[in-house]
Amino acid sequence: MMGSDAVRIVVHHPIVWFARRIFSGVVVVWAAATFAFLIQCVLPGDRAQIIINVTSGNVGPASSAELAAINAKYGFDQPLAVQYGKYMLQILHGDLGESYQQHRPVAAIIAEQIGPTIVLAIAALLIAWLIAILTTLFIAGRDNIWSKLLNDAQVFLATVPPYWLATILLVLFAVKLGIFPVIGGNSPIGLVLPTLALALELSGFFGQVVQNEFTRVLEQPFVTSARARGMSDFGVRLRHVLRHAALPGITLSGWALGKLLSGAILIEVVFARQGLGGVLVAATSSRDVPIVSGAVLISAGLFVLVSLIVDLTYRVVDPRIKLT
Amino acid sequence: MRSSNARPTRRFTGKSNYPARTAKATLLVLVGLSQLPSSIHAQEGVAGSVKRGGVIRYGHFQEPACLFGGWVQQWYLQRQYSDNLVARSEDGKIVPWLAESWTISDDKKIYTFEIKPNVKFTDGTSLDAQAIADNINGWLSNDPDLRNPTAAPYLSDSFESASAIAPLRLQVTLKVPFQPLLNVFAQSSQGILSPSALKRGLAVNCENPVGSGPFIVDKWRHGREVTFRRNPDYNSAPATAKHQGPAYVDGITWKFLPDQTVRYGSLITGETDAIYDIPAVAWKDANSRFPVLRHLTGGTPLRLALYTARPPFDDVLVRKAFAYSTDRRAAVDTSFLGSLPFEGNGALSQSSPEYLPELGHSYGYDVRKANQLLDQAGWTERNRNGVRVKNGNPLIVRISYSNAFLKPDGEQALQVIQQQAREAGFDVRLQPTNPADFFAGKNLGPDDYEVVLLYWVAPGAEIFRISWKPDQNGETNRFNPSRYQDLTLWDVIQKAEQELNGVQRTALYQQAERKIVDEAPVIGLTVLDVTLATKPNLKDVWLDRGSVGEPVFYDAHFDDGK
């Protein structure tokens, strides 16, 4: 019994938990890297051919001399196993390769662009949460015209495609009313419309999820007890109910951040904003595989990190949850 | 086949994957808006009656991966920072640029250029005959870092060598005479770059190419803009320019605005001083509100290339029937809303000097004639869907296209054609292909299509070499998607290329042009254009006539008066 308890304690020790998460994270990143490598090998079309055609803006088969030069330059003429080995070795050395079209290191290209994308995604996540919480505090468990209207607005926003919303916001607030610039660049004011375009959809989604849980928790005995202690309705909602109702929302945040990163790609293109969006769209169209692979790898790393943070946040919000 | 509007957008699946129709709807909203006060520019100094200073904020369409190369999006940029050996004027004449003068040997094979003295690249390297020879020899090599995908297909058969026979005397030797040589040298993609800078490798050169032009690449903020600053020592303007010496403005902020709502909206709100590619839906509004520049590109029109190496289009009667069965004029008018005209001459664009206007109306809509030709070709039966059948095979026409080569409105034109051709018994099937797959060859294999939509921008009829060179010595002409092999036609084209007499050369090219239209391996659809809208206070912007109509900001200046 003593031994089994000791094992259980060791297994539940935060360091062991952490090591296990790191190991599984590495496996996820390795799988993503391998997947990215395999994808470029199985996609139809000769890689050297695509590089030549995209560079020259032509279609049709290139001459064998041109193909040979490109194959030699990028090592496409070597066996796949050798290419894979070199690719993995590169990654272990922190080298994500060189872009076929930009001829620059992929790590530098992504590092240069990922900042504005992360800022946009996080800003949108925070604003989405803010809108969702405020509307939920206001409408959950209430049956009046305003709560119905807000509820319907949430459903509408949750179903609106962000790129459509982006164009409407742009025409209305930038071109027509002139409140925001059309070309926002990286300025804080330029962040407002792209953030709203992304956040409004998510806020509707969050709002619906949190509202269901919120309404359920409002009917729990401890809420009645809190009210009986003379707490105001808003105080009960804010201090007791929200804490319980937020849990499913936190679970969703990890998923939402991934969704926001991919959503940001389209939004960045619409607003001509610097970020991974433009680079990834261009890289996908020109099949600049090293950039796409690099982005897949970085995204996998980010997901691992975010899910770790979400798990840790659970523990803060609900101390009953153990790290397993 | 050179894409001027790719992308991502295409550039817009892929390069700009967001629905063009939404943009169109919102642009309609934009069109009704009043112009807001324009922004203020720093103005300083007066040069004669022209004010110096200010930075031009220009909204362009797509961002290339490298600041020079074979794609026209790169040419637009290269025109700002590099000079060419010669320039091409509006009337198609070759005039001096870096070469002050030149002579051609009696056998038409040796060109000797006298190079302008005291010109330097912006890295301090002397721009002499050797520097230009190094550039030209690099274009024709197989070194992927130096090879020039635009120059090579024109010159690879005729070019022998380029060398400096004196510090300022360049000699280009050809194996066989090739009159379009100077036209090729005038294209922006053949801008001369510093050989010492080129040795730094592609990674550095793509980011920071060094030429001798009126502007210097200052910084490329990827995903946003390229900033150019004035070259204060510029002393090598072409004869086509309106002044000599440094540019009037301090620089250019070349913004990449792939979304047409943003691009046109930024001009309305005064956030840009000039924008590229006015959207079709805003064409009328832009013309009523802003100075508009437009250049119809030379070379081929946007055309339907019919696969002639197998049935059904190996039969010229069926090719002609297909052309007659479609009201392409109506399709173009409906889709491009009057912003682009119909072009019936499939051989040559109307801005090419050798263009024959009477061929612009070829193959007008005539279903009766289409039916007659198909009956004559043996496609006499129809299946229950109304599709003609011969020897049990239905008359299926698969059209491959990609938005790398087609503006979003162009897809509607193809849908109209698809419906029209049904009446004559064609079963037209559209094969939209995303740019990456298209470049990879999807829907472009020998058995994959009956029609493909492509074009190639060039100054004029020298494009015939690219399109119609027959397969030789086991080498396939990759730029001939019709697979049309005609040795008589090739003979006429080669004769034209070797003819230095302008009148006779034009006559030979027009003979080839007539033959191409008559044999119908290609059918014209519309032209390609470069459009630019500028704010009224930005003066003297012009479009280069050497290649694709690149905006030239060298002579541009701001005028406070408006």
mmCIF file of N, CA and C in Angstrom, chain B residues 84-155:
data_model
loop_
_atom_site.group_PDB
_atom_site.id
_atom_site.type_symbol
_atom_site.label_atom_id
_atom_site.label_comp_id
_atom_site.label_asym_id
_atom_site.label_seq_id
_atom_site.Cartn_x
_atom_site.Cartn_y
_atom_site.Cartn_z
ATOM 1 N N ASN B 84 17.656 50.718 -68.024
ATOM 2 C CA ASN B 84 17.856 49.733 -69.092
ATOM 3 C C ASN B 84 18.875 50.249 -70.097
ATOM 4 N N LEU B 85 19.303 49.339 -70.945
ATOM 5 C CA LEU B 85 20.262 49.735 -71.980
ATOM 6 C C LEU B 85 19.611 50.728 -72.943
ATOM 7 N N VAL B 86 18.368 50.441 -73.335
ATOM 8 C CA VAL B 86 17.625 51.334 -74.231
ATOM 9 C C VAL B 86 16.195 51.471 -73.715
ATOM 10 N N ALA B 87 15.485 52.466 -74.247
ATOM 11 C CA ALA B 87 14.084 52.662 -73.854
ATOM 12 C C ALA B 87 13.210 52.558 -75.101
ATOM 13 N N ARG B 88 11.918 52.363 -74.875
ATOM 14 C CA ARG B 88 10.982 52.281 -76.004
ATOM 15 C C ARG B 88 9.951 53.390 -75.829
ATOM 16 N N SER B 89 9.797 54.221 -76.865
ATOM 17 C CA SER B 89 8.907 55.376 -76.750
ATOM 18 C C SER B 89 7.467 54.962 -77.037
ATOM 19 N N GLU B 90 6.569 55.909 -76.862
ATOM 20 C CA GLU B 90 5.149 55.606 -77.026
ATOM 21 C C GLU B 90 4.818 55.122 -78.436
ATOM 22 N N ASP B 91 5.559 55.640 -79.426
ATOM 23 C CA ASP B 91 5.288 55.205 -80.798
ATOM 24 C C ASP B 91 6.106 53.964 -81.183
ATOM 25 N N GLY B 92 6.676 53.299 -80.193
ATOM 26 C CA GLY B 92 7.349 52.032 -80.456
ATOM 27 C C GLY B 92 8.791 52.156 -80.928
ATOM 28 N N LYS B 93 9.350 53.369 -80.935
ATOM 29 C CA LYS B 93 10.739 53.546 -81.388
ATOM 30 C C LYS B 93 11.699 53.286 -80.227
ATOM 31 N N ILE B 94 12.840 52.701 -80.559
ATOM 32 C CA ILE B 94 13.876 52.474 -79.544
ATOM 33 C C ILE B 94 14.733 53.732 -79.443
ATOM 34 N N VAL B 95 14.871 54.243 -78.218
ATOM 35 C CA VAL B 95 15.612 55.496 -78.009
ATOM 36 C C VAL B 95 16.679 55.267 -76.937
ATOM 37 N N PRO B 96 17.674 56.172 -76.838
ATOM 38 C CA PRO B 96 18.784 55.948 -75.900
ATOM 39 C C PRO B 96 18.362 55.947 -74.432
ATOM 40 N N TRP B 97 19.107 55.170 -73.674
ATOM 41 C CA TRP B 97 18.993 55.224 -72.206
ATOM 42 C C TRP B 97 20.421 55.113 -71.673
ATOM 43 N N LEU B 98 20.807 53.917 -71.184
ATOM 44 C CA LEU B 98 22.217 53.796 -70.769
ATOM 45 C C LEU B 98 23.124 53.790 -71.997
ATOM 46 N N ALA B 99 22.615 53.298 -73.102
ATOM 47 C CA ALA B 99 23.366 53.380 -74.363
ATOM 48 C C ALA B 99 23.019 54.705 -75.031
ATOM 49 N N GLU B 100 24.044 55.506 -75.303
ATOM 50 C CA GLU B 100 23.790 56.800 -75.943
ATOM 51 C C GLU B 100 23.535 56.624 -77.441
ATOM 52 N N SER B 101 24.214 55.625 -78.004
ATOM 53 C CA SER B 101 24.020 55.337 -79.432
ATOM 54 C C SER B 101 24.447 53.889 -79.684
ATOM 55 N N TRP B 102 24.146 53.389 -80.840
ATOM 56 C CA TRP B 102 24.542 52.025 -81.192
ATOM 57 C C TRP B 102 24.599 51.857 -82.700
ATOM 58 N N THR B 103 25.392 50.884 -83.121
ATOM 59 C CA THR B 103 25.476 50.557 -84.538
ATOM 60 C C THR B 103 25.233 49.058 -84.699
ATOM 61 N N ILE B 104 24.768 48.702 -85.879
ATOM 62 C CA ILE B 104 24.503 47.291 -86.169
ATOM 63 C C ILE B 104 25.334 46.918 -87.393
ATOM 64 N N SER B 105 26.038 45.799 -87.301
ATOM 65 C CA SER B 105 26.909 45.399 -88.408
ATOM 66 C C SER B 105 26.082 45.037 -89.647
ATOM 67 N N ASP B 106 26.755 44.979 -90.783
ATOM 68 C CA ASP B 106 26.042 44.701 -92.031
ATOM 69 C C ASP B 106 25.364 43.331 -92.022
ATOM 70 N N ASP B 107 26.012 42.375 -91.360
ATOM 71 C CA ASP B 107 25.388 41.041 -91.323
ATOM 72 C C ASP B 107 24.332 40.944 -90.213
ATOM 73 N N LYS B 108 24.035 42.066 -89.577
ATOM 74 C CA LYS B 108 22.972 42.203 -88.555
ATOM 75 C C LYS B 108 23.226 41.353 -87.312
ATOM 76 N N LYS B 109 24.481 40.936 -87.122
ATOM 77 C CA LYS B 109 24.757 40.039 -85.997
ATOM 78 C C LYS B 109 25.540 40.705 -84.867
ATOM 79 N N ILE B 110 26.161 41.855 -85.141
ATOM 80 C CA ILE B 110 26.961 42.490 -84.085
ATOM 81 C C ILE B 110 26.391 43.880 -83.776
ATOM 82 N N TYR B 111 26.001 44.049 -82.520
ATOM 83 C CA TYR B 111 25.483 45.337 -82.051
ATOM 84 C C TYR B 111 26.564 45.970 -81.173
ATOM 85 N N THR B 112 26.936 47.200 -81.488
ATOM 86 C CA THR B 112 27.942 47.884 -80.682
ATOM 87 C C THR B 112 27.296 49.110 -80.034
ATOM 88 N N PHE B 113 27.300 49.124 -78.715
ATOM 89 C CA PHE B 113 26.631 50.203 -77.961
ATOM 90 C C PHE B 113 27.671 51.119 -77.326
ATOM 91 N N GLU B 114 27.463 52.429 -77.438
ATOM 92 C CA GLU B 114 28.303 53.400 -76.729
ATOM 93 C C GLU B 114 27.577 53.746 -75.432
ATOM 94 N N ILE B 115 28.238 53.464 -74.322
ATOM 95 C CA ILE B 115 27.574 53.596 -73.022
ATOM 96 C C ILE B 115 27.780 54.994 -72.443
ATOM 97 N N LYS B 116 26.750 55.502 -71.834
ATOM 98 C CA LYS B 116 26.769 56.840 -71.220
ATOM 99 C C LYS B 116 27.892 56.904 -70.181
ATOM 100 N N PRO B 117 28.721 57.935 -70.213
ATOM 101 C CA PRO B 117 29.819 58.000 -69.241
ATOM 102 C C PRO B 117 29.351 58.491 -67.866
ATOM 103 N N ASN B 118 30.207 58.255 -66.876
ATOM 104 C CA ASN B 118 30.022 58.791 -65.503
ATOM 105 C C ASN B 118 28.730 58.322 -64.825
ATOM 106 N N VAL B 119 28.240 57.158 -65.204
ATOM 107 C CA VAL B 119 27.061 56.626 -64.506
ATOM 108 C C VAL B 119 27.540 55.624 -63.465
ATOM 109 N N LYS B 120 26.977 55.703 -62.290
ATOM 110 C CA LYS B 120 27.352 54.760 -61.226
ATOM 111 C C LYS B 120 26.106 54.069 -60.683
ATOM 112 N N PHE B 121 26.283 52.812 -60.276
ATOM 113 C CA PHE B 121 25.225 52.146 -59.520
ATOM 114 C C PHE B 121 25.161 52.811 -58.152
ATOM 115 N N THR B 122 24.076 52.622 -57.455
ATOM 116 C CA THR B 122 23.927 53.334 -56.182
ATOM 117 C C THR B 122 24.782 52.729 -55.064
ATOM 118 N N ASP B 123 25.491 51.628 -55.353
ATOM 119 C CA ASP B 123 26.479 51.135 -54.375
ATOM 120 C C ASP B 123 27.870 51.664 -54.707
ATOM 121 N N GLY B 124 27.976 52.551 -55.679
ATOM 122 C CA GLY B 124 29.258 53.170 -56.020
ATOM 123 C C GLY B 124 29.992 52.483 -57.157
ATOM 124 N N THR B 125 29.545 51.275 -57.554
ATOM 125 C CA THR B 125 30.177 50.558 -58.665
ATOM 126 C C THR B 125 29.958 51.330 -59.970
ATOM 127 N N SER B 126 31.000 51.369 -60.805
ATOM 128 C CA SER B 126 30.850 52.056 -62.088
ATOM 129 C C SER B 126 29.938 51.268 -63.019
ATOM 130 N N LEU B 127 29.055 51.980 -63.690
ATOM 131 C CA LEU B 127 28.201 51.311 -64.670
ATOM 132 C C LEU B 127 28.882 51.456 -66.037
ATOM 133 N N ASP B 128 29.667 50.450 -66.388
ATOM 134 C CA ASP B 128 30.395 50.501 -67.654
ATOM 135 C C ASP B 128 29.975 49.325 -68.541
ATOM 136 N N ALA B 129 30.650 49.188 -69.654
ATOM 137 C CA ALA B 129 30.282 48.143 -70.618
ATOM 138 C C ALA B 129 30.414 46.748 -70.002
ATOM 139 N N GLN B 130 31.441 46.567 -69.168
ATOM 140 C CA GLN B 130 31.661 45.251 -68.559
ATOM 141 C C GLN B 130 30.494 44.887 -67.633
ATOM 142 N N ALA B 131 30.029 45.877 -66.874
ATOM 143 C CA ALA B 131 28.911 45.617 -65.950
ATOM 144 C C ALA B 131 27.675 45.160 -66.734
ATOM 145 N N ILE B 132 27.428 45.809 -67.862
ATOM 146 C CA ILE B 132 26.240 45.439 -68.658
ATOM 147 C C ILE B 132 26.451 44.059 -69.293
ATOM 148 N N ALA B 133 27.665 43.802 -69.769
ATOM 149 C CA ALA B 133 27.964 42.493 -70.368
ATOM 150 C C ALA B 133 27.766 41.383 -69.332
ATOM 151 N N ASP B 134 28.215 41.617 -68.099
ATOM 152 C CA ASP B 134 28.040 40.610 -67.035
ATOM 153 C C ASP B 134 26.559 40.327 -66.811
ATOM 154 N N ASN B 135 25.750 41.382 -66.817
ATOM 155 C CA ASN B 135 24.303 41.200 -66.647
ATOM 156 C C ASN B 135 23.740 40.324 -67.757
ATOM 157 N N ILE B 136 24.054 40.699 -69.019
ATOM 158 C CA ILE B 136 23.452 39.994 -70.169
ATOM 159 C C ILE B 136 23.894 38.531 -70.193
ATOM 160 N N ASN B 137 25.177 38.287 -69.957
ATOM 161 C CA ASN B 137 25.661 36.903 -69.964
ATOM 162 C C ASN B 137 24.988 36.093 -68.859
ATOM 163 N N GLY B 138 24.732 36.727 -67.706
ATOM 164 C CA GLY B 138 24.038 36.050 -66.597
ATOM 165 C C GLY B 138 22.613 35.666 -66.976
ATOM 166 N N TRP B 139 21.923 36.564 -67.708
ATOM 167 C CA TRP B 139 20.521 36.284 -68.085
ATOM 168 C C TRP B 139 20.411 34.989 -68.889
ATOM 169 N N LEU B 140 21.420 34.731 -69.705
ATOM 170 C CA LEU B 140 21.347 33.590 -70.628
ATOM 171 C C LEU B 140 22.022 32.343 -70.067
ATOM 172 N N SER B 141 22.547 32.430 -68.836
ATOM 173 C CA SER B 141 23.220 31.261 -68.247
ATOM 174 C C SER B 141 22.171 30.360 -67.600
ATOM 175 N N ASN B 142 22.602 29.188 -67.155
ATOM 176 C CA ASN B 142 21.681 28.287 -66.448
ATOM 177 C C ASN B 142 21.767 28.461 -64.945
ATOM 178 N N ASP B 143 22.573 29.436 -64.495
ATOM 179 C CA ASP B 143 22.693 29.689 -63.057
ATOM 180 C C ASP B 143 21.351 30.242 -62.550
ATOM 181 N N PRO B 144 20.654 29.495 -61.672
ATOM 182 C CA PRO B 144 19.324 29.958 -61.244
ATOM 183 C C PRO B 144 19.369 31.326 -60.560
ATOM 184 N N ASP B 145 20.520 31.719 -60.041
ATOM 185 C CA ASP B 145 20.614 33.026 -59.377
ATOM 186 C C ASP B 145 20.697 34.172 -60.387
ATOM 187 N N LEU B 146 21.108 33.875 -61.608
ATOM 188 C CA LEU B 146 21.335 34.940 -62.590
ATOM 189 C C LEU B 146 20.418 34.856 -63.802
ATOM 190 N N ARG B 147 19.932 33.654 -64.107
ATOM 191 C CA ARG B 147 19.143 33.462 -65.328
ATOM 192 C C ARG B 147 17.918 34.373 -65.331
ATOM 193 N N ASN B 148 17.643 34.949 -66.462
ATOM 194 C CA ASN B 148 16.511 35.863 -66.593
ATOM 195 C C ASN B 148 15.411 35.177 -67.394
ATOM 196 N N PRO B 149 14.313 34.797 -66.716
ATOM 197 C CA PRO B 149 13.286 33.994 -67.391
ATOM 198 C C PRO B 149 12.520 34.758 -68.462
ATOM 199 N N THR B 150 12.680 36.077 -68.527
ATOM 200 C CA THR B 150 12.031 36.828 -69.599
ATOM 201 C C THR B 150 12.940 36.906 -70.817
ATOM 202 N N ALA B 151 14.198 37.248 -70.585
ATOM 203 C CA ALA B 151 15.121 37.428 -71.701
ATOM 204 C C ALA B 151 15.462 36.092 -72.371
ATOM 205 N N ALA B 152 15.597 35.042 -71.557
ATOM 206 C CA ALA B 152 16.106 33.776 -72.090
ATOM 207 C C ALA B 152 15.270 33.205 -73.245
ATOM 208 N N PRO B 153 13.926 33.120 -73.120
ATOM 209 C CA PRO B 153 13.177 32.528 -74.237
ATOM 210 C C PRO B 153 13.277 33.332 -75.537
ATOM 211 N N TYR B 154 13.479 34.650 -75.432
ATOM 212 C CA TYR B 154 13.631 35.452 -76.640
ATOM 213 C C TYR B 154 14.995 35.217 -77.292
ATOM 214 N N LEU B 155 16.023 35.180 -76.445
ATOM 215 C CA LEU B 155 17.377 35.295 -76.977
ATOM 216 C C LEU B 155 18.156 33.990 -77.042
#
